[in-house]
Short mmCIF file of C-alpha atoms in Angstrom, two decimals:
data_model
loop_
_atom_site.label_atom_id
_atom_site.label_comp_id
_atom_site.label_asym_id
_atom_site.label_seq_id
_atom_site.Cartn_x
_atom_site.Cartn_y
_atom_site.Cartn_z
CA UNK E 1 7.36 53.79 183.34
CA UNK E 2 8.33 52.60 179.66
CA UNK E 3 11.49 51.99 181.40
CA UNK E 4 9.83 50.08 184.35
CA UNK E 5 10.47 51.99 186.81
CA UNK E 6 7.36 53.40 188.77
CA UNK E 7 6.94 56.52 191.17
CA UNK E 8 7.18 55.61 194.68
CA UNK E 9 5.58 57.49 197.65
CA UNK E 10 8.70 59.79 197.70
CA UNK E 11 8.29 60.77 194.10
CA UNK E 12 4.57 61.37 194.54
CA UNK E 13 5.55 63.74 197.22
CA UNK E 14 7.97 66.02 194.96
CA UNK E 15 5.74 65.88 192.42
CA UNK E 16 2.91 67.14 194.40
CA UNK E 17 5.52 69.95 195.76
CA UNK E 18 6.18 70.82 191.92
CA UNK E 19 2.58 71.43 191.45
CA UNK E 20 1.70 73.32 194.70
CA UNK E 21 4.92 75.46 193.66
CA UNK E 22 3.38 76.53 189.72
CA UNK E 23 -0.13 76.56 190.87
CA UNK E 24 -0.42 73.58 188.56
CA UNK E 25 -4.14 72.16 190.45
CA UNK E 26 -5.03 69.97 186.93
CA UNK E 27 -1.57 67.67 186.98
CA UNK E 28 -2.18 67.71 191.63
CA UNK E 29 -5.32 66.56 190.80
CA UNK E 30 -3.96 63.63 188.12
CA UNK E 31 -1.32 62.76 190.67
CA UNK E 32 -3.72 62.75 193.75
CA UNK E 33 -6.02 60.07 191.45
CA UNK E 34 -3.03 58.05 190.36
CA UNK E 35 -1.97 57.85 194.14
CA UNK E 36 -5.34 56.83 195.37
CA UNK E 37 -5.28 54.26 192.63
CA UNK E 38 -2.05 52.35 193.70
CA UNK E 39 -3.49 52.56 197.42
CA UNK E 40 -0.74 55.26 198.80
CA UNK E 41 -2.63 56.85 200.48
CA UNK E 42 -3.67 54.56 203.19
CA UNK E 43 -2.56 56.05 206.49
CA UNK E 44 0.21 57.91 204.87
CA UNK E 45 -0.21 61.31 206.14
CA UNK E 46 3.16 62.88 204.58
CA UNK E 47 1.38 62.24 201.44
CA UNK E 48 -2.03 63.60 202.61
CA UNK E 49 -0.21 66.54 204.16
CA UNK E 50 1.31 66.85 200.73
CA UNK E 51 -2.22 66.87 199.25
CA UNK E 52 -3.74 69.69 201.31
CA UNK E 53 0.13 71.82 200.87
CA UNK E 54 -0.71 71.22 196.85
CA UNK E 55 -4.62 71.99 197.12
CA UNK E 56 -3.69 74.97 199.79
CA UNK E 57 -0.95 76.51 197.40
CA UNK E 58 -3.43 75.79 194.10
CA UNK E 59 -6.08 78.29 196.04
CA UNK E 60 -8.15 74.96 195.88
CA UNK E 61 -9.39 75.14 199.89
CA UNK E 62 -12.29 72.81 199.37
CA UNK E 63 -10.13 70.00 198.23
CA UNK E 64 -8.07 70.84 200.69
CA UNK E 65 -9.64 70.48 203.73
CA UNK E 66 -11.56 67.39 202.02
CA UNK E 67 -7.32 65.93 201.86
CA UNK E 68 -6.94 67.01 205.45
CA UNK E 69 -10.28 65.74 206.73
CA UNK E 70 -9.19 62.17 205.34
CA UNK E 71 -5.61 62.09 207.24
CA UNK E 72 -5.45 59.27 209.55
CA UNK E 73 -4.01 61.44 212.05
CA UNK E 74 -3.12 65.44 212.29
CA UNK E 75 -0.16 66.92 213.08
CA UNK E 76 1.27 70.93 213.43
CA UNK E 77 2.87 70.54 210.03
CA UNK E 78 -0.51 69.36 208.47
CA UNK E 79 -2.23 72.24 209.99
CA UNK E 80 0.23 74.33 209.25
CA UNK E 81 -0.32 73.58 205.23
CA UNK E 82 -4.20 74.20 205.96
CA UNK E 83 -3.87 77.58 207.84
CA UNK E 84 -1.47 78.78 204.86
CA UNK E 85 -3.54 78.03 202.37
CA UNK E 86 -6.33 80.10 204.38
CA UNK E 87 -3.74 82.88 204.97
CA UNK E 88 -2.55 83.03 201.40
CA UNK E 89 -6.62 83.97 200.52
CA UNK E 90 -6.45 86.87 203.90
CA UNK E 91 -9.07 84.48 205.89
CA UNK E 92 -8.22 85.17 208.69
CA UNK E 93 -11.53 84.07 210.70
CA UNK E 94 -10.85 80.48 209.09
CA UNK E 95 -7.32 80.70 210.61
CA UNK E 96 -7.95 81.22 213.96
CA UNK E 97 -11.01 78.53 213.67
CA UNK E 98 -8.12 76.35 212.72
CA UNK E 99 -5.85 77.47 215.50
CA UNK E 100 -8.77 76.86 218.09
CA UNK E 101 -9.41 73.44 216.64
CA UNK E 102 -4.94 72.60 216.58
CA UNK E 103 -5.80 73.39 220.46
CA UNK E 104 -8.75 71.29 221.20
CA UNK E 105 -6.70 68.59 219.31
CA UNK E 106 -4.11 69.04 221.59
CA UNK E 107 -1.42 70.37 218.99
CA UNK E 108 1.10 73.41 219.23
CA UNK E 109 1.99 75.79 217.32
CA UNK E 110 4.97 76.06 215.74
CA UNK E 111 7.03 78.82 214.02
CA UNK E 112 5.22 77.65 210.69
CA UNK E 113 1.85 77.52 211.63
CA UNK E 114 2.50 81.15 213.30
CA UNK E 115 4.00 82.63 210.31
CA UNK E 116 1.66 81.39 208.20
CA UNK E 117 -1.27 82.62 210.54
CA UNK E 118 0.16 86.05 210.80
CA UNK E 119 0.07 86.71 206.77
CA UNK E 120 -3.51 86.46 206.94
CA UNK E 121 -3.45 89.82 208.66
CA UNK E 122 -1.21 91.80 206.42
CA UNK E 123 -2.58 94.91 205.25
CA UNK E 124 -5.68 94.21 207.36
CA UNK E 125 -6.98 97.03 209.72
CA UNK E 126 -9.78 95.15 210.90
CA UNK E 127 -7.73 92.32 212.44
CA UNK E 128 -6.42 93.73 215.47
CA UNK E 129 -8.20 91.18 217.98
CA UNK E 130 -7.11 88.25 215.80
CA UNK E 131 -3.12 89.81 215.96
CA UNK E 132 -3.37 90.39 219.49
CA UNK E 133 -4.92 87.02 220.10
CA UNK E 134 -1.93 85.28 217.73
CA UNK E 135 0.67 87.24 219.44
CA UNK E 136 0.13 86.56 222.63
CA UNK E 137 0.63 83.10 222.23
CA UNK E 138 3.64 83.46 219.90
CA UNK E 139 4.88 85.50 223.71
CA UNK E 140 3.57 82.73 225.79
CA UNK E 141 5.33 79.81 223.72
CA UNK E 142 8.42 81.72 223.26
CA UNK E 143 8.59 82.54 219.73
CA UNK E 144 8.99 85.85 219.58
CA UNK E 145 12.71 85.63 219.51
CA UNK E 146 12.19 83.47 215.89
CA UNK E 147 13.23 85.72 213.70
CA UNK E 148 11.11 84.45 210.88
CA UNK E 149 7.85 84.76 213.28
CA UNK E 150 9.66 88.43 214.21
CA UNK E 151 9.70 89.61 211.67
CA UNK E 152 6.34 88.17 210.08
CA UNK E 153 4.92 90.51 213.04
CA UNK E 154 6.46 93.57 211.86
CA UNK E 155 5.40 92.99 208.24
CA UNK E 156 1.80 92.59 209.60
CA UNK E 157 1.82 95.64 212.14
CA UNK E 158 3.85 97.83 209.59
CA UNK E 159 1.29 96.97 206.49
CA UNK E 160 -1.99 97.12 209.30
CA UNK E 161 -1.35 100.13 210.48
CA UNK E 162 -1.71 98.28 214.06
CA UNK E 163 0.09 99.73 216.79
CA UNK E 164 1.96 96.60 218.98
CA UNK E 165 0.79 97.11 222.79
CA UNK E 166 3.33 98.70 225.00
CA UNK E 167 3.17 95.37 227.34
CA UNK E 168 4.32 93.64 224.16
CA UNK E 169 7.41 93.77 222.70
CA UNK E 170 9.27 92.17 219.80
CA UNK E 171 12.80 91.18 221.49
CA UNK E 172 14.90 89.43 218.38
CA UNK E 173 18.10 90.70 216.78
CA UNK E 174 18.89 90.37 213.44
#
C-alpha cells in the first residue's frame, strides 16, 4: 500500500487461505472487515467460500455458517468448506444436516464434500447409520473407485471399529 499498490480480490483470497492454514482467526477476521469495507464481497462467492474455508479451518463455525448464509448463491465446493469445518470438530449430526440440505438444494456431492464428511466419523463407534448412510451414496454416485474417498473409508471403518457390509465393497486399486 505505501507503494500504491492495493490487494485485489485474488490477494484477499490467498490471504484468507494463509490464515485458515495457521489457524490465524484474529488477522481472517481483519481481512474479512477490510474486504467488506472496499465492497468485495458483493456477490462474490469465491471470496465468501473463502470466508467460511478460513472460519471452518479457525474452528470458528458460527462465523462460518454466518459467511455461508450470506453467499449469493451455494455451490458443492462451498458446502464442502462448511461440512469440513463440522468434520474437523467430529459433528457428524451437523454433517449429514448439511448433506440433506446440499440435496434439497439440488447439489451433489463430490469427492470433497465426501471426504470431508467421512472424517467426521473417524474413531466414532456410534456412527454406523451415518457411515452407512454416506457410503451408500458415495456407491450410488460412483465414487468409490476415488481413491482419496477409498481410502477416507478405510481410515474411518479401520479407526470405528465398523465392519463394511458384505453387499458393500470398496473396489479401488492403489
Amino acid at each position: 500500500r505505501s507503494e500504491g499498490i492495493f490487494p485485489n480480490r485474488v490477494t484477499f483470497i490467498c490471504i484468507l487461505k494463509a490464515c485458515g492454514s495457521v489457524g490465524d482467526v484474529v488477522k481472517g477476521k481483519e481481512i474479512h472487515d477490510e474486504i467488506m469495507n472496499m465492497g468485495f464481497l458483493k456477490n462474490d462467492n469465491v471470496i465468501g467460500t473463502a470466508l467460511v474455508d478460513m472460519y471452518a479451518k479457525c474452528g470458528q463455525l458460527i462465523k462460518a455458517q454466518k459467511a455461508f448464509e450470506e453467499l449469493s448463491a451455494r455451490n458443492a465446493i462451498s458446502w464442502s468448506a462448511l461440512i469440513s469445518g463440522y468434520a474437523q470438530l467430529g459433528l457428524g449430526n451437523e454433517v449429514m444436516n448439511c448433506i440433506q440440505l446440499m440435496k434439497l438444494e439440488m447439489i451433489s456431492s463430490n469427492v470433497v464434500t465426501f471426504t470431508s464428511a467421512l472424517k467426521a466419523y473417524c474413531g466414532s463407534k456410534v456412527a454406523i447409520t451415518n457411515v452407512s448412510e454416506l457410503h451408500n451414496e458415495i456407491l450410488q454416485k460412483g465414487f468409490d473407485r476415488d481413491l482419496y474417498v477409498g481410502s477416507t473409508l478405510v481410515d474411518v471403518y479401520s479407526e470405528s471399529g465398523l465392519s463394511i457390509d458384505k453387499k458393500k465393497s470398496l473396489s479401488y486399486t492403489f
